[in-house]
Coordinates of C-alpha atoms in Angstrom, one line a residue:
N1 CA 115.5 59.4 -3.6
E2 CA 115.6 55.9 -2.3
E3 CA 113.7 57.0 0.8
L4 CA 111.2 58.9 -1.4
Q5 CA 110.7 55.9 -3.6
S6 CA 110.3 53.7 -0.6
S7 CA 107.7 56.0 0.8
N8 CA 105.8 56.0 -2.5
E9 CA 105.8 52.2 -2.4
E10 CA 104.5 52.2 1.1
L11 CA 101.8 54.7 0.1
E12 CA 100.8 52.5 -2.9
T13 CA 100.6 49.5 -0.6
S14 CA 98.5 51.5 1.9
K15 CA 96.3 52.6 -0.9
E16 CA 95.7 49.1 -2.1
E17 CA 95.0 48.0 1.5
L18 CA 92.5 50.9 1.8
Q19 CA 90.8 50.0 -1.4
S20 CA 90.6 46.4 -0.2
I21 CA 89.1 47.5 3.1
N22 CA 86.7 49.8 1.3
E23 CA 85.6 46.9 -0.9
E24 CA 85.1 44.8 2.2
L25 CA 83.1 47.6 3.9
Q26 CA 80.9 47.9 0.8
T27 CA 80.3 44.2 0.8
V28 CA 79.5 44.2 4.6
N29 CA 77.3 47.3 4.0
A30 CA 75.4 45.5 1.2
E31 CA 74.9 42.5 3.5
L32 CA 73.8 44.7 6.3
N33 CA 71.3 46.4 4.0
L34 CA 70.1 43.0 3.0
R35 CA 69.7 42.0 6.6
V36 CA 67.9 45.2 7.4
D37 CA 65.5 44.6 4.5
E38 CA 64.9 41.0 5.7
L39 CA 64.4 42.2 9.2
S40 CA 62.0 44.9 8.0
R41 CA 60.1 42.3 6.0
A42 CA 60.0 40.0 9.0
N43 CA 58.7 42.8 11.2
N44 CA 56.1 43.7 8.6
D45 CA 55.1 40.1 8.2
M46 CA 54.9 39.7 12.0
A47 CA 52.9 43.0 12.3
N48 CA 50.5 41.9 9.6
L49 CA 50.2 38.4 11.0
L50 CA 49.3 39.8 14.5
E51 CA 47.0 42.3 12.9
S52 CA 45.2 39.7 10.7
T53 CA 44.8 37.2 13.6
Q54 CA 43.4 39.9 15.9
I55 CA 45.1 38.1 18.8
A56 CA 45.9 40.5 21.6
T57 CA 49.5 39.9 22.6
I58 CA 51.8 41.5 25.3
F59 CA 55.5 40.9 25.4
L60 CA 57.1 41.3 28.8
D61 CA 60.8 41.3 29.8
R62 CA 62.2 39.4 32.7
D63 CA 61.2 42.3 35.0
L64 CA 57.6 41.9 33.8
C65 CA 57.8 45.3 32.1
I66 CA 56.0 45.8 28.8
K67 CA 58.3 45.5 25.8
S68 CA 55.6 45.7 23.1
F69 CA 51.9 44.9 22.5
T70 CA 49.5 44.5 19.6
P71 CA 46.7 46.9 18.9
A72 CA 44.0 44.4 19.9
T73 CA 45.5 44.5 23.4
R74 CA 43.8 47.8 24.0
D75 CA 40.5 46.0 24.3
L76 CA 41.8 44.3 27.4
F77 CA 44.2 46.9 28.9
R78 CA 44.1 50.6 28.9
L79 CA 47.4 50.9 27.0
V80 CA 49.1 53.7 25.1
E81 CA 52.5 53.8 23.3
S82 CA 54.1 55.5 26.3
D83 CA 53.3 52.5 28.5
V84 CA 56.2 50.5 26.9
G85 CA 58.8 50.0 29.7
R86 CA 56.2 50.2 32.5
P87 CA 55.4 47.2 34.6
L88 CA 52.3 45.4 33.5
A89 CA 51.0 45.4 37.1
H90 CA 50.7 49.2 36.8
V91 CA 48.3 49.0 33.9
R92 CA 44.6 48.6 34.7
P93 CA 43.0 45.7 32.9
R94 CA 39.4 45.6 31.5
F95 CA 38.7 42.2 33.0
A96 CA 38.9 40.5 36.4
A97 CA 42.7 39.9 36.7
D98 CA 43.2 39.1 40.3
G99 CA 45.5 36.1 39.5
L100 CA 47.2 37.5 36.4
Q101 CA 50.4 38.7 38.1
A102 CA 50.8 35.4 40.0
D103 CA 50.3 33.5 36.8
I104 CA 53.0 35.5 35.0
E105 CA 55.5 35.1 37.9
Q106 CA 54.7 31.3 38.0
V107 CA 55.4 30.9 34.3
L108 CA 58.6 32.8 34.6
Q109 CA 59.8 30.6 37.4
R110 CA 58.6 27.2 36.3
L111 CA 58.8 27.8 32.5
G112 CA 55.4 26.2 32.0
T113 CA 52.2 27.4 30.3
I114 CA 49.0 28.6 32.0
E115 CA 45.7 28.8 30.2
R116 CA 42.5 30.4 31.5
Q117 CA 39.2 31.6 30.2
I118 CA 38.3 35.2 31.1
Q119 CA 35.5 37.6 30.3
S120 CA 35.6 41.3 29.6
A121 CA 34.1 43.4 32.4
E122 CA 32.6 45.9 29.9
S123 CA 30.9 43.3 27.5
D124 CA 30.2 39.6 27.2
T125 CA 33.3 39.1 25.1
R126 CA 35.2 36.0 26.3
Y127 CA 38.9 35.2 25.8
I128 CA 41.3 32.3 26.2
M129 CA 44.3 33.8 28.0
R130 CA 47.6 31.9 27.5
V131 CA 50.7 32.8 29.5
L132 CA 54.0 31.2 28.3
P133 CA 57.8 31.9 28.5
Y134 CA 59.4 34.1 25.8
R135 CA 62.3 32.1 24.4
T136 CA 65.0 33.5 22.1
I137 CA 66.5 31.6 19.2
D138 CA 69.4 30.7 21.6
N139 CA 66.8 29.1 24.0
V140 CA 67.2 31.9 26.5
I141 CA 64.2 32.9 28.6
A142 CA 64.0 36.6 28.0
G143 CA 60.5 37.3 29.5
V144 CA 56.9 36.3 29.2
V145 CA 54.3 36.4 26.4
V146 CA 50.6 36.8 27.2
T147 CA 48.0 36.2 24.5
F148 CA 44.3 36.7 24.5
V149 CA 42.2 34.8 21.8
D150 CA 38.6 36.0 21.3
V151 CA 36.5 32.8 21.7
T152 CA 33.1 34.5 22.1
R153 CA 31.6 32.9 19.0
I154 CA 33.0 29.5 19.9
A155 CA 31.7 29.9 23.5
R156 CA 28.3 30.9 22.3
A157 CA 28.3 28.0 19.8
E158 CA 29.3 25.6 22.6
E159 CA 26.4 27.0 24.7
R160 CA 24.1 26.6 21.8
I161 CA 25.3 23.1 21.1
G162 CA 24.9 22.3 24.8
S163 CA 21.3 23.7 24.8
L164 CA 20.4 21.8 21.7
T165 CA 22.0 18.7 23.1
H166 CA 20.0 19.1 26.3
D167 CA 16.8 19.7 24.3
L168 CA 17.5 16.7 22.1
R169 CA 18.2 14.6 25.2
N170 CA 14.8 15.7 26.6
R171 CA 13.0 15.0 23.4
I172 CA 14.6 11.6 23.1
E173 CA 13.7 10.9 26.8
S174 CA 10.1 12.0 26.1
L175 CA 9.9 9.9 23.0
E176 CA 11.3 6.8 24.8
T177 CA 8.8 7.4 27.6
L178 CA 6.0 7.6 25.1
L179 CA 7.2 4.4 23.4
D180 CA 7.3 2.8 26.8
L181 CA 3.8 3.8 27.6
V182 CA 1.9 3.2 24.4
P183 CA 0.0 -0.2 24.3
V184 CA 1.3 -0.8 20.8
G185 CA 4.5 -2.8 20.2
I186 CA 7.1 -0.8 18.3
V187 CA 10.3 -2.2 16.8
I188 CA 13.0 0.0 15.3
A189 CA 15.8 -1.3 13.1
G190 CA 18.7 0.5 11.3
V191 CA 20.6 -0.6 8.2
G192 CA 23.6 -2.6 9.2
D193 CA 22.2 -3.7 12.6
S194 CA 22.7 -7.4 11.9
Q195 CA 22.5 -8.6 15.5
E196 CA 19.6 -7.0 17.2
F197 CA 16.6 -4.6 16.9
R198 CA 15.4 -2.2 19.5
A199 CA 11.9 -2.6 20.8
N200 CA 9.6 -0.9 23.3
R201 CA 8.2 -2.6 26.4
R202 CA 5.0 -3.8 24.7
A203 CA 6.9 -5.3 21.7
A204 CA 9.2 -7.1 24.0
E205 CA 6.3 -8.5 26.0
L206 CA 4.5 -9.6 22.8
A207 CA 7.7 -11.3 21.5
G208 CA 8.3 -13.0 24.9
E209 CA 11.7 -11.3 25.3
P210 CA 13.1 -10.5 28.8
L211 CA 12.7 -6.8 29.7
S212 CA 15.8 -4.7 30.4
G213 CA 16.1 -1.6 32.6
A214 CA 16.2 0.6 29.5
K215 CA 13.1 2.0 27.8
L216 CA 14.1 0.3 24.6
T217 CA 15.0 -3.4 24.8
S218 CA 17.3 -5.3 22.4
M219 CA 15.7 -8.2 20.7
P220 CA 16.6 -10.7 17.9
T221 CA 16.2 -9.5 14.3
A222 CA 13.8 -12.3 13.5
L223 CA 10.7 -13.4 15.4
D224 CA 8.7 -16.6 15.2
V225 CA 6.0 -15.0 13.0
V226 CA 3.3 -17.2 11.5
R227 CA 1.0 -15.9 8.8
E228 CA -1.9 -17.9 7.5
G229 CA -0.5 -21.0 9.1
K230 CA 3.0 -20.6 7.5
A231 CA 6.1 -19.5 9.4
L232 CA 7.8 -16.5 7.8
D233 CA 11.6 -16.5 7.1
A234 CA 13.6 -13.6 8.5
V235 CA 13.8 -11.9 5.0
D236 CA 10.0 -12.1 4.6
Q237 CA 9.2 -10.4 7.9
P238 CA 7.9 -6.8 7.8
L239 CA 11.0 -5.0 9.0
A240 CA 13.3 -6.8 6.6
M241 CA 10.9 -6.3 3.7
A242 CA 10.6 -2.5 4.4
I243 CA 14.4 -2.1 4.5
R244 CA 14.9 -4.3 1.4
T245 CA 12.2 -2.7 -0.8
G246 CA 12.1 0.8 0.6
E247 CA 8.3 0.5 0.7
A248 CA 5.7 0.3 3.4
V249 CA 4.4 -3.1 4.3
P250 CA 0.5 -2.9 4.8
Q251 CA -0.7 -4.3 8.1
Y252 CA -1.9 -7.9 8.2
E253 CA -2.9 -10.5 10.7
A254 CA -0.2 -12.8 12.0
R255 CA 0.7 -14.8 15.1
I256 CA 3.9 -14.5 17.2
E257 CA 4.9 -17.8 18.7
K258 CA 6.5 -17.5 22.1
P259 CA 8.5 -20.2 23.9
G260 CA 6.3 -22.0 26.5
S261 CA 3.2 -20.2 25.4
T262 CA 0.4 -20.5 22.9
G263 CA 1.5 -17.4 21.1
V264 CA -0.3 -14.1 20.5
D265 CA -2.4 -12.8 17.6
V266 CA -1.2 -9.4 16.3
M267 CA -1.7 -6.9 13.5
V268 CA 1.8 -6.2 12.1
S269 CA 3.0 -3.5 9.7
A270 CA 6.2 -1.8 8.8
T271 CA 7.5 1.4 7.0
P272 CA 11.0 2.4 5.9
L273 CA 13.0 5.3 7.3
F274 CA 15.0 7.5 5.0
D275 CA 18.0 9.8 5.5
E276 CA 18.4 13.3 4.0
S277 CA 19.7 11.8 0.7
G278 CA 16.7 9.6 0.3
K279 CA 18.5 6.4 1.2
V280 CA 16.9 3.8 3.4
R281 CA 18.5 4.1 6.9
G282 CA 16.2 1.7 8.7
A283 CA 12.6 0.8 9.3
I284 CA 10.0 0.8 12.1
S285 CA 7.4 -1.8 12.7
T286 CA 4.2 -1.9 14.8
L287 CA 2.7 -4.9 16.6
V288 CA -0.9 -4.5 17.8
D289 CA -2.2 -7.2 20.1
I290 CA -5.5 -8.4 18.8
S291 CA -5.8 -11.4 21.0
R292 CA -8.9 -10.1 22.8
H293 CA -10.4 -9.2 19.5
K294 CA -9.8 -12.7 18.1
E295 CA -11.0 -14.2 21.3
A296 CA -14.1 -12.0 21.0
E297 CA -14.6 -13.3 17.5
R298 CA -14.3 -16.9 18.6
S299 CA -16.6 -16.2 21.6
Q300 CA -19.1 -14.6 19.2
E301 CA -18.9 -17.6 16.9
R302 CA -19.4 -19.9 19.9
L303 CA -22.3 -17.8 21.1
L304 CA -23.9 -17.8 17.7
H305 CA -23.5 -21.5 17.5
E306 CA -24.9 -21.9 21.0
L307 CA -27.7 -19.5 20.2
Q308 CA -28.6 -21.5 17.2
H309 CA -28.5 -24.7 19.2
R310 CA -30.5 -23.1 22.0
V311 CA -33.2 -21.7 19.7
K312 CA -33.5 -25.1 18.2
N313 CA -33.8 -26.7 21.6
I314 CA -36.2 -24.0 22.8
L315 CA -38.5 -24.6 19.8
S316 CA -38.3 -28.3 20.3
T317 CA -39.1 -27.8 24.0
I318 CA -42.0 -25.5 23.3
T319 CA -43.3 -27.9 20.6
A320 CA -43.2 -30.9 23.0
L321 CA -44.6 -28.7 25.9
T322 CA -47.5 -27.6 23.7
S323 CA -48.2 -31.1 22.6
R324 CA -48.2 -32.6 26.1
M325 CA -50.2 -29.7 27.6
I326 CA -52.9 -29.9 25.0
R327 CA -53.4 -33.6 25.9
S328 CA -53.5 -32.9 29.6
S329 CA -55.5 -29.6 29.6
H330 CA -59.3 -29.6 30.3
S331 CA -59.9 -26.5 28.3
M332 CA -58.2 -23.9 26.1
A333 CA -58.4 -21.4 29.0
D334 CA -56.5 -23.8 31.3
F335 CA -54.0 -24.5 28.5
S336 CA -53.4 -20.8 27.8
T337 CA -52.8 -19.9 31.4
A338 CA -50.5 -22.8 32.1
F339 CA -48.6 -22.3 28.8
Q340 CA -48.0 -18.6 29.5
E341 CA -46.7 -19.3 33.0
R342 CA -44.3 -21.9 31.7
L343 CA -43.1 -19.6 28.9
Q344 CA -42.5 -16.8 31.5
G345 CA -40.5 -19.2 33.7
M346 CA -38.4 -20.3 30.6
A347 CA -37.9 -16.6 29.7
R348 CA -36.6 -15.8 33.2
T349 CA -34.1 -18.6 32.9
H350 CA -32.9 -17.4 29.5
E351 CA -32.6 -13.9 30.8
L352 CA -30.3 -15.1 33.6
L353 CA -28.2 -17.0 31.1
S354 CA -28.0 -14.0 28.8
Q355 CA -26.4 -12.0 31.6
H356 CA -23.6 -14.6 31.6
N357 CA -23.3 -14.8 27.8
W358 CA -25.0 -18.2 27.7
E359 CA -21.9 -19.7 29.3
R360 CA -23.0 -20.5 32.9
A361 CA -25.4 -19.7 35.7
G362 CA -25.1 -20.1 39.5
L363 CA -27.4 -22.8 41.0
K364 CA -28.4 -20.6 43.9
E365 CA -29.0 -17.6 41.7
L366 CA -31.2 -19.8 39.5
L367 CA -33.2 -21.1 42.5
R368 CA -33.6 -17.6 43.9
M369 CA -34.9 -16.2 40.6
T370 CA -37.4 -19.1 40.2
L371 CA -38.7 -18.8 43.8
A372 CA -38.7 -15.0 44.0
P373 CA -42.4 -14.6 43.1
Y374 CA -43.4 -16.9 46.0
E375 CA -41.0 -15.7 48.7
A376 CA -42.4 -13.8 51.7
R377 CA -40.9 -10.5 52.6
D378 CA -38.8 -12.0 55.4
R379 CA -37.8 -14.9 53.1
Q380 CA -38.7 -17.3 55.9
N381 CA -40.7 -19.6 53.6
V382 CA -37.7 -20.3 51.3
V383 CA -34.5 -21.8 52.6
L384 CA -31.5 -22.4 50.2
E385 CA -28.5 -24.2 51.5
G386 CA -25.4 -25.3 49.6
G387 CA -22.0 -24.2 48.4
P388 CA -21.4 -22.1 45.3
V389 CA -22.1 -24.2 42.2
Q390 CA -21.9 -23.1 38.5
L391 CA -23.9 -24.9 35.9
N392 CA -23.4 -24.9 32.1
A393 CA -26.1 -23.3 29.9
S394 CA -27.8 -26.6 29.0
A395 CA -28.1 -27.8 32.6
A396 CA -29.3 -24.3 33.8
A397 CA -32.0 -24.2 31.1
T398 CA -33.3 -27.6 32.0
L399 CA -33.2 -27.2 35.8
G400 CA -34.8 -23.8 35.4
M401 CA -37.9 -25.5 34.0
V402 CA -37.8 -28.3 36.6
F403 CA -37.6 -25.7 39.4
F404 CA -40.5 -23.8 37.9
E405 CA -42.6 -26.9 37.8
L406 CA -41.8 -27.7 41.5
A407 CA -42.3 -24.1 42.6
S408 CA -45.6 -23.8 40.7
N409 CA -46.9 -27.0 42.1
A410 CA -45.9 -25.9 45.7
A411 CA -47.7 -22.6 45.2
K412 CA -50.9 -24.3 44.0
Y413 CA -51.0 -27.5 46.0
G414 CA -48.0 -27.6 48.4
A415 CA -46.2 -25.8 51.1
L416 CA -46.1 -22.4 49.5
E417 CA -49.9 -22.4 49.5
T418 CA -50.2 -22.1 53.3
E419 CA -49.0 -19.3 55.5
N420 CA -46.6 -21.3 57.6
G421 CA -45.4 -23.7 54.9
R422 CA -41.8 -23.4 53.6
V423 CA -39.5 -24.9 51.0
E424 CA -36.0 -26.1 51.7
V425 CA -33.6 -26.8 48.9
K426 CA -30.2 -28.3 49.7
W427 CA -27.5 -29.4 47.3
R428 CA -23.9 -30.7 47.3
I429 CA -21.3 -31.9 44.9
G430 CA -20.1 -35.5 45.3
E431 CA -16.6 -36.9 44.6
P432 CA -14.8 -36.0 41.3
G433 CA -16.6 -37.8 38.5
G434 CA -19.7 -38.2 40.7
S435 CA -22.9 -36.2 40.6
L436 CA -24.7 -33.1 41.8
S437 CA -27.3 -33.9 44.4
I438 CA -30.3 -31.5 44.9
V439 CA -33.0 -32.2 47.4
W440 CA -36.3 -30.2 47.2
K441 CA -38.2 -30.5 50.5
E442 CA -41.6 -29.0 51.4
I443 CA -42.4 -28.6 55.1
D444 CA -45.6 -27.7 57.0
G445 CA -47.8 -27.7 53.9
P446 CA -51.0 -29.5 53.3
V447 CA -51.1 -33.3 53.5
V448 CA -50.2 -34.7 50.1
E449 CA -50.8 -38.1 48.6
E450 CA -49.2 -39.8 45.6
P451 CA -51.6 -39.3 42.6
L452 CA -53.0 -42.3 40.9
K453 CA -52.0 -40.9 37.6
K454 CA -48.8 -39.0 36.8
S455 CA -49.4 -35.3 36.2
F456 CA -47.9 -33.3 33.4
G457 CA -45.4 -31.7 35.8
T458 CA -44.2 -35.0 37.2
T459 CA -43.7 -36.5 33.7
F460 CA -41.9 -33.3 32.5
I461 CA -39.5 -33.4 35.5
Q462 CA -38.6 -37.0 35.1
Q463 CA -38.2 -37.0 31.3
S464 CA -36.2 -33.7 31.3
L465 CA -33.7 -34.9 33.9
N466 CA -33.4 -38.3 32.2
Y467 CA -33.1 -37.2 28.6
E468 CA -31.5 -33.8 28.8
L469 CA -29.0 -34.3 31.7
G470 CA -28.8 -38.1 32.1
G471 CA -29.9 -37.8 35.7
S472 CA -32.6 -39.3 37.9
V473 CA -35.6 -38.1 40.0
D474 CA -36.9 -39.6 43.2
L475 CA -40.3 -38.2 44.2
K476 CA -41.7 -38.9 47.7
F477 CA -45.1 -37.8 48.8
K478 CA -44.9 -37.5 52.5
E479 CA -47.5 -36.2 55.0
S480 CA -45.3 -33.2 55.7
G481 CA -45.0 -32.4 52.0
L482 CA -43.4 -33.3 48.8
E483 CA -39.7 -34.3 48.7
C484 CA -37.9 -34.4 45.4
S485 CA -34.3 -35.7 45.0
L486 CA -32.4 -34.9 41.9
Q487 CA -29.1 -36.7 40.9
I488 CA -27.2 -35.2 37.9
P489 CA -23.8 -36.3 36.6
L490 CA -21.2 -33.6 36.9
S491 CA -20.0 -34.3 33.4
L492 CA -23.3 -33.4 31.9
A493 CA -24.3 -30.6 34.3
G494 CA -20.9 -28.9 33.9
A495 CA -21.1 -28.2 37.6
T496 CA -18.2 -26.7 39.4
D497 CA -17.7 -25.4 42.9
V498 CA -15.9 -22.3 41.8
P499 CA -17.4 -19.3 43.6
V500 CA -18.5 -16.2 41.7
K501 CA -19.6 -12.7 42.8
D502 CA -23.2 -13.2 41.9
E503 CA -23.5 -16.2 44.2

């Protein structure tokens, strides 16, 4: 009995131990089921993650055999489920993969990462291929992971951006070239550009700024602008006003003062520039050089004043000429003929001056024009000798009449009346502040004698030189012909020895 009781006790103890073990097994089984559920969820999450990202991924073991792959990988390799366990090198890819095996082996050896861009051989789809080691949680290298990310849209977008950038660069280059070529000064300013503006070549030239190698030159934000005699402050200048008010500044005349220069007259205007939201982002200003226009206006005013003065002098000359000729003429017929000849001579002189805007006339040109009606074909009867001399309008008009009187007298009574006679005219300019000396000499003409009474022509020559030009006349009546010496102060004749083309 004691043995039986002892056996029962042992059985009870064993039963309790079995119950305890069973409870432990149930607990372990519950934990195992929980782990299985967690692993299942993790696998599902990973599968859905890989599916949602559409990233082609191949997992390889250390022998570079396929452990698993995502469905998207079939676009890059001809894979089926039975390929699991096969070496990747035995699977034919759908892209140029000459260096793929070497890249995988290198990553497995060096534990680095290799990234390349590839393109499908069957389409224009492009991928970023990344090869990296497969690390376990315990930091053990268990193989290689190869991923392929579709970057076709990104690549196309980059190409489009590159094309647009190239096109934009060309447009900017064309615009800058245009700005560099236009004869109008253009200045561009942006909001916040507190130190400098950008200007094209013409604007920099007008402002007196040094040119840089770029098509747009940096320049100060304020120029020395004068409007109606008043210097404009920086805030009142067109660009600043357009930026401040957001309104266009109508063009107006102004003057840009430049260091070491008399300045330049310009028409200036400005208009604001707006961004997409309608805010002022800057302004652009134009500078049009009107110096020639202003000079033309001043020249026109001078010409008008000179014309008024000349008309007044011409009328006075004609009045005096008429009065003197009436007193010296024997008949109205003589008066009419002589008067018309003198008017024609005066008209030729005025025509010559008109060709030079009533500013000057060449002495030689004036003599050639006056003597042209009397010259022989070979021009042997007229000799002109002297350097290039320019006369002002007043001196040219007076000397034109004097030369006409001398030429007319030579044709009627002097050297130009005979076949072998000739006229020599020589001139020279004396020292600065001196005089212009002109010698009219008739040779091989009829014998001349000094008249007992001064003729109209002699009186006209002497009085014209004296009163109009402050000069003097010396008439010598030689047997060989008349010799007339004229002395004219340079200050009144405006004579210069600057050569011109028409001389």
